[in-house]
């Protein structure tokens, strides 16, 4: 721009844009030879203005500024050069430059009217009163759970006129906003395939801020796309257990026949015999119910089902998954010769506080998951059964005291995540079961009966260590007791104060090879006492001792490519006060070969010791001194394979064999606290002795389908379980021997949040000891039965069809779920316990449940 | 033992006849000893009362066999004697028997040593009388007794052992074809001035006809007894009734829905070993 002259003064106030005021004046210009008068030069006139964008930072801080520019406008009116000569910072400079570069001008002209190139001073002043005004804003939440939704597209459409639709995407807080929306009526819509929502009417009024909260219903996964049968991938297992069956809590809660209880679903898995009356007893791989253990996060609990077996003592919403180990588990677990069921609690922090209230035929529950911070959560659960309250009016006129179970439980869970320091969580579980008396109570029987209570506080710290190691430390304390009170001052109880410590360090083997380690200390201790002062139980006996049972275990894992060998050993010691000290060493070996990404072959063998209870070791009332008992144990062997199949299907087949040694026989049957119907099996009432042996063997098959809408499986257990006591030279069938157990079930989700499911079960009838003949005692007018061969007869086979329907209604701020679980739809009569008529000439039996509709309601907020 | 709620709930009874009062097969309904309280050296008459709904040929056998405690139990019956007595001394057998089979016995004098109060009562289990009814050929033990082996012989010892421990052979006898009952008798010293007697049993009102489904009262008088009624069909509303001091007691029998004759048996027990039996028939219209 040579030959130009400096501009002596501001010569023009140019324009006002949407958010800035521009002041310009001429600095220099190019002259034509024939031009005579610089005063005749005119400023360029804007013909296309680009509005500068008010910088976000400045807008947030409420800053105003003026940016001084020098721009060159050529003869065609284009901005060919621009620079900041008076910067303002805070993003103003860039915003001003970006805007001006795209401006177009009517070029400046000289006195002869010819276009000339000029340099002008061009000040852009940013003022807040000219910034865009947000006049519509809102928050998008997920309907039913009220969780804010991030990254979801929203659209504001005018209901009339030609105003274009405006779009936005929700931020981390679920918020969205629009500025300078003209007055009028609009509709807010969701632009996201994952959600569905009705349009929300929005009325924009001049000078007012319109705020709106919208709720979107999250579509089920299969509703998102056009392929409703798309399946989820089979996830390879990463745990050392050779036979481990996991059930996600959210899946099993809707299975038919479960009443929404997560643990009852385990009964549908292979390896579990059918329990009478649909109760919660777990009979695993031909072992007795008392041979199996239940744990919450690895720590044993004395009672996992409430009386009646209908409900698990821990609220299923606290659980992440249920893990079923029918046998051949690793050395991390010990002290039992049957199977194990582990309940694993959630440790996540919810996005927001939520909860529910539920009611069903048996109980009412209240649950809350409270978000204290982004790292800390508190969960509270309370449940109370009301079977007694429902039935009490029915039996109001009865003179006979009729007992019904009454229970309540509560859990308090606190989770705190510590960055770099792992997770600390505490779980308090309290449970109280008792039988209450219905109707009139002329004998004051309400103070009598069976009471089982426990309280446990468990604190766990899981943290990462250096070099790939991780650590888990658990501490549990709490009392537990079961008590039986009868007339005439008779009572019986067993009490224990649990003080359990578990410390474990783990390093996983590398995926491609190497050695992994698991080392742990498992300590159980505490005072135990018992007293049996019941005439039917025999002579009075009691005892008290401090029992300490430390265990050490080590489990190296060797991995060579697809081959994994786990060789563990567990050493247990138990000291029953000064009465007796016992120990055991249980070596266990497991082999897993990943033949292909979809096929795994596995085998395992191990020893599983199960110490006698303190009561069995205490001096016998007959004065025999300390009973000289050895530790019963089992040799468990299993071999099988897992096969992942297309379309979300999988197949698992396992053959197992369990040999039982040194089993304790004797008067246990008389002393056991029955919370389920006694089986009527023959009782060996003699002194305890290790005179029993046993054996169980069989084949388990599990075929599963897990798709987005469908959960289904077929399980089969074929097996045999025998026992040999001291009353016979020949083995007899175990009380719960069921050679064939079949379960087929599915749960399928329909549109509009309907879900249906059905279950078909078949099981061979339990064996029983038949009545060969009887003697009629004329003085008492009663028949005395004479047993035939032990367990030489069998009850008729059991089969039933159960169906379930779920429906969920999602409202803005809460959701309502209804379910109807109908057991034994065909009302098939099945005998559960053998009984006879008065003269034992006919087998009558106590039948199982008739058709039983169970319904429930649950409101989530 | 421990009440269980489901059993309790399922145990709600309806208001129909008690099924325990209906006899569906062969049964020894009572053993009536006269006198019901005996002393060593007494003679005693015992009636074995049988009910058989099915009909047909039955064999009935009765025997005294007081098992001694301890190892003596395996030796058989106290009545077999320190020196072997003939089986006929303490057994009675009736082939193709009727409803009542009578036997007469002599209580061995040596049992006096076992009388309570004489210092050696610990080994005594009160005298036991067994009554067995079998369909013909169903109970080999009856044939063995009928063969009457020579006292002291191996066969005799084997039979005595079987009589002392019926549970050895009873499981091998078909349940539907047999009925074994046991009665403990009162035992007293020879000088005891008081001897119990069997209670009376008088039918004050015993209808012989009823309409189908009708509830019919039967009225009896007896002593201080418990009344056990039985029927071949229909059924009594209660399995037992208490009666006291000769006052009338009313039993409610509900006739079956089908017509025809129904046999009734009423037994009273005075809890002292005394018993009495009444039999009747009602025609249901």
PDB file of N, CA and C in Angstrom, chain A residues 167-237:
ATOM      1  N   UNK A 167     -30.466 -28.006  17.656  1.00  0.00           N
ATOM      2  CA  UNK A 167     -30.013 -29.278  18.250  1.00  0.00           C
ATOM      3  C   UNK A 167     -28.940 -29.006  19.284  1.00  0.00           C
ATOM      4  N   UNK A 168     -28.760 -29.965  20.145  1.00  0.00           N
ATOM      5  CA  UNK A 168     -27.708 -29.878  21.162  1.00  0.00           C
ATOM      6  C   UNK A 168     -27.422 -31.289  21.686  1.00  0.00           C
ATOM      7  N   UNK A 169     -26.332 -31.439  22.399  1.00  0.00           N
ATOM      8  CA  UNK A 169     -25.967 -32.714  23.017  1.00  0.00           C
ATOM      9  C   UNK A 169     -25.773 -32.492  24.503  1.00  0.00           C
ATOM     10  N   UNK A 170     -26.329 -33.359  25.287  1.00  0.00           N
ATOM     11  CA  UNK A 170     -26.261 -33.164  26.736  1.00  0.00           C
ATOM     12  C   UNK A 170     -24.826 -33.301  27.227  1.00  0.00           C
ATOM     13  N   UNK A 171     -24.509 -32.508  28.229  1.00  0.00           N
ATOM     14  CA  UNK A 171     -23.157 -32.584  28.787  1.00  0.00           C
ATOM     15  C   UNK A 171     -23.111 -33.578  29.945  1.00  0.00           C
ATOM     16  N   UNK A 172     -22.014 -33.588  30.667  1.00  0.00           N
ATOM     17  CA  UNK A 172     -21.819 -34.587  31.730  1.00  0.00           C
ATOM     18  C   UNK A 172     -22.883 -34.480  32.810  1.00  0.00           C
ATOM     19  N   UNK A 173     -23.461 -33.314  32.917  1.00  0.00           N
ATOM     20  CA  UNK A 173     -24.510 -33.132  33.923  1.00  0.00           C
ATOM     21  C   UNK A 173     -25.893 -33.371  33.325  1.00  0.00           C
ATOM     22  N   UNK A 174     -25.917 -33.841  32.088  1.00  0.00           N
ATOM     23  CA  UNK A 174     -27.194 -34.075  31.430  1.00  0.00           C
ATOM     24  C   UNK A 174     -27.841 -32.786  30.945  1.00  0.00           C
ATOM     25  N   UNK A 175     -27.079 -31.671  30.941  1.00  0.00           N
ATOM     26  CA  UNK A 175     -27.670 -30.360  30.641  1.00  0.00           C
ATOM     27  C   UNK A 175     -27.550 -30.025  29.156  1.00  0.00           C
ATOM     28  N   UNK A 176     -28.448 -29.205  28.715  1.00  0.00           N
ATOM     29  CA  UNK A 176     -28.427 -28.675  27.351  1.00  0.00           C
ATOM     30  C   UNK A 176     -29.028 -27.267  27.406  1.00  0.00           C
ATOM     31  N   UNK A 177     -28.729 -26.434  26.365  1.00  0.00           N
ATOM     32  CA  UNK A 177     -29.283 -25.079  26.358  1.00  0.00           C
ATOM     33  C   UNK A 177     -29.262 -24.515  24.947  1.00  0.00           C
ATOM     34  N   UNK A 178     -30.120 -23.538  24.750  1.00  0.00           N
ATOM     35  CA  UNK A 178     -30.128 -22.785  23.499  1.00  0.00           C
ATOM     36  C   UNK A 178     -30.264 -21.297  23.831  1.00  0.00           C
ATOM     37  N   UNK A 179     -29.655 -20.473  22.938  1.00  0.00           N
ATOM     38  CA  UNK A 179     -29.708 -19.020  23.139  1.00  0.00           C
ATOM     39  C   UNK A 179     -30.538 -18.370  22.038  1.00  0.00           C
ATOM     40  N   UNK A 180     -31.079 -17.246  22.412  1.00  0.00           N
ATOM     41  CA  UNK A 180     -31.785 -16.391  21.455  1.00  0.00           C
ATOM     42  C   UNK A 180     -32.888 -17.134  20.713  1.00  0.00           C
ATOM     43  N   UNK A 181     -33.539 -18.015  21.424  1.00  0.00           N
ATOM     44  CA  UNK A 181     -34.659 -18.715  20.798  1.00  0.00           C
ATOM     45  C   UNK A 181     -35.836 -17.748  20.728  1.00  0.00           C
ATOM     46  N   UNK A 182     -36.357 -17.510  19.536  1.00  0.00           N
ATOM     47  CA  UNK A 182     -37.483 -16.578  19.425  1.00  0.00           C
ATOM     48  C   UNK A 182     -38.703 -17.065  20.193  1.00  0.00           C
ATOM     49  N   UNK A 183     -39.538 -16.141  20.522  1.00  0.00           N
ATOM     50  CA  UNK A 183     -40.767 -16.484  21.230  1.00  0.00           C
ATOM     51  C   UNK A 183     -41.569 -17.485  20.418  1.00  0.00           C
ATOM     52  N   UNK A 184     -42.297 -18.311  21.132  1.00  0.00           N
ATOM     53  CA  UNK A 184     -43.173 -19.243  20.420  1.00  0.00           C
ATOM     54  C   UNK A 184     -43.270 -20.584  21.108  1.00  0.00           C
ATOM     55  N   UNK A 185     -44.002 -21.486  20.461  1.00  0.00           N
ATOM     56  CA  UNK A 185     -44.207 -22.823  21.001  1.00  0.00           C
ATOM     57  C   UNK A 185     -43.279 -23.797  20.291  1.00  0.00           C
ATOM     58  N   UNK A 186     -42.688 -24.663  21.105  1.00  0.00           N
ATOM     59  CA  UNK A 186     -41.723 -25.634  20.577  1.00  0.00           C
ATOM     60  C   UNK A 186     -42.009 -27.010  21.180  1.00  0.00           C
ATOM     61  N   UNK A 187     -41.335 -28.015  20.608  1.00  0.00           N
ATOM     62  CA  UNK A 187     -41.394 -29.369  21.163  1.00  0.00           C
ATOM     63  C   UNK A 187     -39.975 -29.882  21.326  1.00  0.00           C
ATOM     64  N   UNK A 188     -39.698 -30.417  22.503  1.00  0.00           N
ATOM     65  CA  UNK A 188     -38.376 -30.960  22.767  1.00  0.00           C
ATOM     66  C   UNK A 188     -38.402 -32.458  22.462  1.00  0.00           C
ATOM     67  N   UNK A 189     -37.479 -32.892  21.614  1.00  0.00           N
ATOM     68  CA  UNK A 189     -37.438 -34.305  21.225  1.00  0.00           C
ATOM     69  C   UNK A 189     -36.055 -34.892  21.497  1.00  0.00           C
ATOM     70  N   UNK A 190     -36.015 -36.216  21.564  1.00  0.00           N
ATOM     71  CA  UNK A 190     -34.753 -36.924  21.800  1.00  0.00           C
ATOM     72  C   UNK A 190     -34.232 -37.438  20.471  1.00  0.00           C
ATOM     73  N   UNK A 191     -32.990 -37.128  20.190  1.00  0.00           N
ATOM     74  CA  UNK A 191     -32.357 -37.594  18.957  1.00  0.00           C
ATOM     75  C   UNK A 191     -31.331 -38.667  19.288  1.00  0.00           C
ATOM     76  N   UNK A 192     -31.774 -39.790  19.815  1.00  0.00           N
ATOM     77  CA  UNK A 192     -30.822 -40.851  20.183  1.00  0.00           C
ATOM     78  C   UNK A 192     -31.545 -42.196  20.109  1.00  0.00           C
ATOM     79  N   UNK A 193     -30.941 -43.121  19.384  1.00  0.00           N
ATOM     80  CA  UNK A 193     -31.607 -44.418  19.170  1.00  0.00           C
ATOM     81  C   UNK A 193     -31.693 -45.251  20.446  1.00  0.00           C
ATOM     82  N   UNK A 194     -30.909 -44.861  21.434  1.00  0.00           N
ATOM     83  CA  UNK A 194     -30.932 -45.668  22.665  1.00  0.00           C
ATOM     84  C   UNK A 194     -32.095 -45.328  23.584  1.00  0.00           C
ATOM     85  N   UNK A 195     -32.762 -44.216  23.262  1.00  0.00           N
ATOM     86  CA  UNK A 195     -33.794 -43.748  24.187  1.00  0.00           C
ATOM     87  C   UNK A 195     -35.074 -43.415  23.435  1.00  0.00           C
ATOM     88  N   UNK A 196     -36.112 -43.418  24.204  1.00  0.00           N
ATOM     89  CA  UNK A 196     -37.402 -43.039  23.644  1.00  0.00           C
ATOM     90  C   UNK A 196     -38.077 -42.114  24.653  1.00  0.00           C
ATOM     91  N   UNK A 197     -38.692 -41.037  24.103  1.00  0.00           N
ATOM     92  CA  UNK A 197     -39.395 -40.106  24.992  1.00  0.00           C
ATOM     93  C   UNK A 197     -40.483 -39.394  24.205  1.00  0.00           C
ATOM     94  N   UNK A 198     -41.545 -39.116  24.858  1.00  0.00           N
ATOM     95  CA  UNK A 198     -42.586 -38.319  24.227  1.00  0.00           C
ATOM     96  C   UNK A 198     -42.109 -36.871  24.113  1.00  0.00           C
ATOM     97  N   UNK A 199     -42.534 -36.143  23.043  1.00  0.00           N
ATOM     98  CA  UNK A 199     -42.115 -34.737  22.915  1.00  0.00           C
ATOM     99  C   UNK A 199     -42.594 -33.928  24.124  1.00  0.00           C
ATOM    100  N   UNK A 200     -41.714 -33.041  24.563  1.00  0.00           N
ATOM    101  CA  UNK A 200     -42.065 -32.193  25.706  1.00  0.00           C
ATOM    102  C   UNK A 200     -42.392 -30.794  25.179  1.00  0.00           C
ATOM    103  N   UNK A 201     -43.596 -30.272  25.396  1.00  0.00           N
ATOM    104  CA  UNK A 201     -43.911 -28.924  24.913  1.00  0.00           C
ATOM    105  C   UNK A 201     -43.111 -27.860  25.657  1.00  0.00           C
ATOM    106  N   UNK A 202     -42.571 -26.922  24.918  1.00  0.00           N
ATOM    107  CA  UNK A 202     -41.768 -25.838  25.501  1.00  0.00           C
ATOM    108  C   UNK A 202     -42.328 -24.513  24.999  1.00  0.00           C
ATOM    109  N   UNK A 203     -42.676 -23.632  25.888  1.00  0.00           N
ATOM    110  CA  UNK A 203     -43.216 -22.321  25.530  1.00  0.00           C
ATOM    111  C   UNK A 203     -42.157 -21.277  25.842  1.00  0.00           C
ATOM    112  N   UNK A 204     -41.666 -20.604  24.804  1.00  0.00           N
ATOM    113  CA  UNK A 204     -40.636 -19.578  24.998  1.00  0.00           C
ATOM    114  C   UNK A 204     -41.313 -18.208  25.007  1.00  0.00           C
ATOM    115  N   UNK A 205     -41.055 -17.473  26.057  1.00  0.00           N
ATOM    116  CA  UNK A 205     -41.644 -16.152  26.228  1.00  0.00           C
ATOM    117  C   UNK A 205     -40.521 -15.122  26.270  1.00  0.00           C
ATOM    118  N   UNK A 206     -40.739 -14.044  25.600  1.00  0.00           N
ATOM    119  CA  UNK A 206     -39.709 -13.014  25.510  1.00  0.00           C
ATOM    120  C   UNK A 206     -39.275 -12.550  26.891  1.00  0.00           C
ATOM    121  N   UNK A 207     -37.967 -12.472  27.050  1.00  0.00           N
ATOM    122  CA  UNK A 207     -37.447 -11.953  28.298  1.00  0.00           C
ATOM    123  C   UNK A 207     -37.457 -12.930  29.450  1.00  0.00           C
ATOM    124  N   UNK A 208     -37.847 -14.147  29.197  1.00  0.00           N
ATOM    125  CA  UNK A 208     -37.889 -15.131  30.287  1.00  0.00           C
ATOM    126  C   UNK A 208     -37.027 -16.328  29.935  1.00  0.00           C
ATOM    127  N   UNK A 209     -36.500 -16.935  30.984  1.00  0.00           N
ATOM    128  CA  UNK A 209     -35.732 -18.166  30.810  1.00  0.00           C
ATOM    129  C   UNK A 209     -36.689 -19.357  30.966  1.00  0.00           C
ATOM    130  N   UNK A 210     -36.698 -20.203  29.969  1.00  0.00           N
ATOM    131  CA  UNK A 210     -37.554 -21.386  30.022  1.00  0.00           C
ATOM    132  C   UNK A 210     -36.701 -22.585  30.405  1.00  0.00           C
ATOM    133  N   UNK A 211     -37.084 -23.247  31.503  1.00  0.00           N
ATOM    134  CA  UNK A 211     -36.334 -24.415  31.962  1.00  0.00           C
ATOM    135  C   UNK A 211     -37.200 -25.656  31.818  1.00  0.00           C
ATOM    136  N   UNK A 212     -36.588 -26.737  31.418  1.00  0.00           N
ATOM    137  CA  UNK A 212     -37.345 -27.961  31.178  1.00  0.00           C
ATOM    138  C   UNK A 212     -36.513 -29.166  31.624  1.00  0.00           C
ATOM    139  N   UNK A 213     -37.197 -30.127  32.249  1.00  0.00           N
ATOM    140  CA  UNK A 213     -36.560 -31.395  32.586  1.00  0.00           C
ATOM    141  C   UNK A 213     -37.278 -32.497  31.808  1.00  0.00           C
ATOM    142  N   UNK A 214     -36.504 -33.248  31.069  1.00  0.00           N
ATOM    143  CA  UNK A 214     -37.106 -34.288  30.247  1.00  0.00           C
ATOM    144  C   UNK A 214     -36.622 -35.662  30.716  1.00  0.00           C
ATOM    145  N   UNK A 215     -37.508 -36.646  30.572  1.00  0.00           N
ATOM    146  CA  UNK A 215     -37.166 -38.020  30.972  1.00  0.00           C
ATOM    147  C   UNK A 215     -37.258 -38.924  29.757  1.00  0.00           C
ATOM    148  N   UNK A 216     -36.204 -39.677  29.542  1.00  0.00           N
ATOM    149  CA  UNK A 216     -36.166 -40.576  28.390  1.00  0.00           C
ATOM    150  C   UNK A 216     -36.109 -42.022  28.885  1.00  0.00           C
ATOM    151  N   UNK A 217     -36.883 -42.851  28.245  1.00  0.00           N
ATOM    152  CA  UNK A 217     -36.895 -44.265  28.600  1.00  0.00           C
ATOM    153  C   UNK A 217     -35.769 -44.964  27.852  1.00  0.00           C
ATOM    154  N   UNK A 218     -34.917 -45.602  28.614  1.00  0.00           N
ATOM    155  CA  UNK A 218     -33.826 -46.330  27.957  1.00  0.00           C
ATOM    156  C   UNK A 218     -34.398 -47.580  27.310  1.00  0.00           C
ATOM    157  N   UNK A 219     -34.118 -47.737  26.053  1.00  0.00           N
ATOM    158  CA  UNK A 219     -34.613 -48.919  25.355  1.00  0.00           C
ATOM    159  C   UNK A 219     -33.813 -50.137  25.787  1.00  0.00           C
ATOM    160  N   UNK A 220     -34.451 -51.309  25.760  1.00  0.00           N
ATOM    161  CA  UNK A 220     -33.735 -52.532  26.050  1.00  0.00           C
ATOM    162  C   UNK A 220     -32.700 -52.741  24.957  1.00  0.00           C
ATOM    163  N   UNK A 221     -31.612 -53.411  25.229  1.00  0.00           N
ATOM    164  CA  UNK A 221     -30.533 -53.534  24.244  1.00  0.00           C
ATOM    165  C   UNK A 221     -31.020 -54.042  22.887  1.00  0.00           C
ATOM    166  N   UNK A 222     -31.929 -54.987  22.927  1.00  0.00           N
ATOM    167  CA  UNK A 222     -32.384 -55.560  21.658  1.00  0.00           C
ATOM    168  C   UNK A 222     -33.316 -54.627  20.897  1.00  0.00           C
ATOM    169  N   UNK A 223     -33.781 -53.571  21.571  1.00  0.00           N
ATOM    170  CA  UNK A 223     -34.663 -52.626  20.894  1.00  0.00           C
ATOM    171  C   UNK A 223     -33.885 -51.556  20.135  1.00  0.00           C
ATOM    172  N   UNK A 224     -32.577 -51.516  20.353  1.00  0.00           N
ATOM    173  CA  UNK A 224     -31.806 -50.439  19.784  1.00  0.00           C
ATOM    174  C   UNK A 224     -31.554 -50.633  18.298  1.00  0.00           C
ATOM    175  N   UNK A 225     -31.525 -51.881  17.878  1.00  0.00           N
ATOM    176  CA  UNK A 225     -31.166 -52.098  16.488  1.00  0.00           C
ATOM    177  C   UNK A 225     -32.202 -52.998  15.834  1.00  0.00           C
ATOM    178  N   UNK A 226     -31.923 -53.298  14.607  1.00  0.00           N
ATOM    179  CA  UNK A 226     -32.897 -54.052  13.833  1.00  0.00           C
ATOM    180  C   UNK A 226     -32.750 -55.548  14.011  1.00  0.00           C
ATOM    181  N   UNK A 227     -31.742 -55.966  14.707  1.00  0.00           N
ATOM    182  CA  UNK A 227     -31.524 -57.404  14.859  1.00  0.00           C
ATOM    183  C   UNK A 227     -31.891 -57.814  16.278  1.00  0.00           C
ATOM    184  N   UNK A 228     -33.109 -58.165  16.479  1.00  0.00           N
ATOM    185  CA  UNK A 228     -33.544 -58.440  17.850  1.00  0.00           C
ATOM    186  C   UNK A 228     -32.891 -59.673  18.446  1.00  0.00           C
ATOM    187  N   UNK A 229     -32.340 -60.525  17.622  1.00  0.00           N
ATOM    188  CA  UNK A 229     -31.743 -61.739  18.169  1.00  0.00           C
ATOM    189  C   UNK A 229     -30.231 -61.643  18.266  1.00  0.00           C
ATOM    190  N   UNK A 230     -29.727 -60.450  18.103  1.00  0.00           N
ATOM    191  CA  UNK A 230     -28.284 -60.307  18.267  1.00  0.00           C
ATOM    192  C   UNK A 230     -27.893 -60.808  19.643  1.00  0.00           C
ATOM    193  N   UNK A 231     -26.795 -61.459  19.723  1.00  0.00           N
ATOM    194  CA  UNK A 231     -26.438 -62.112  20.970  1.00  0.00           C
ATOM    195  C   UNK A 231     -25.219 -61.465  21.589  1.00  0.00           C
ATOM    196  N   UNK A 232     -25.048 -61.710  22.822  1.00  0.00           N
ATOM    197  CA  UNK A 232     -23.853 -61.214  23.500  1.00  0.00           C
ATOM    198  C   UNK A 232     -22.792 -62.290  23.459  1.00  0.00           C
ATOM    199  N   UNK A 233     -21.580 -61.868  23.503  1.00  0.00           N
ATOM    200  CA  UNK A 233     -20.478 -62.822  23.406  1.00  0.00           C
ATOM    201  C   UNK A 233     -20.355 -63.645  24.665  1.00  0.00           C
ATOM    202  N   UNK A 234     -19.891 -64.846  24.490  1.00  0.00           N
ATOM    203  CA  UNK A 234     -19.575 -65.663  25.645  1.00  0.00           C
ATOM    204  C   UNK A 234     -18.263 -65.161  26.217  1.00  0.00           C
ATOM    205  N   UNK A 235     -18.279 -64.870  27.491  1.00  0.00           N
ATOM    206  CA  UNK A 235     -17.091 -64.326  28.121  1.00  0.00           C
ATOM    207  C   UNK A 235     -16.277 -65.455  28.727  1.00  0.00           C
ATOM    208  N   UNK A 236     -15.035 -65.503  28.372  1.00  0.00           N
ATOM    209  CA  UNK A 236     -14.183 -66.562  28.900  1.00  0.00           C
ATOM    210  C   UNK A 236     -13.988 -66.386  30.395  1.00  0.00           C
ATOM    211  N   UNK A 237     -13.888 -67.477  31.088  1.00  0.00           N
ATOM    212  CA  UNK A 237     -13.736 -67.440  32.528  1.00  0.00           C
ATOM    213  C   UNK A 237     -12.284 -67.173  32.900  1.00  0.00           C
TER     214      UNK A 237
END
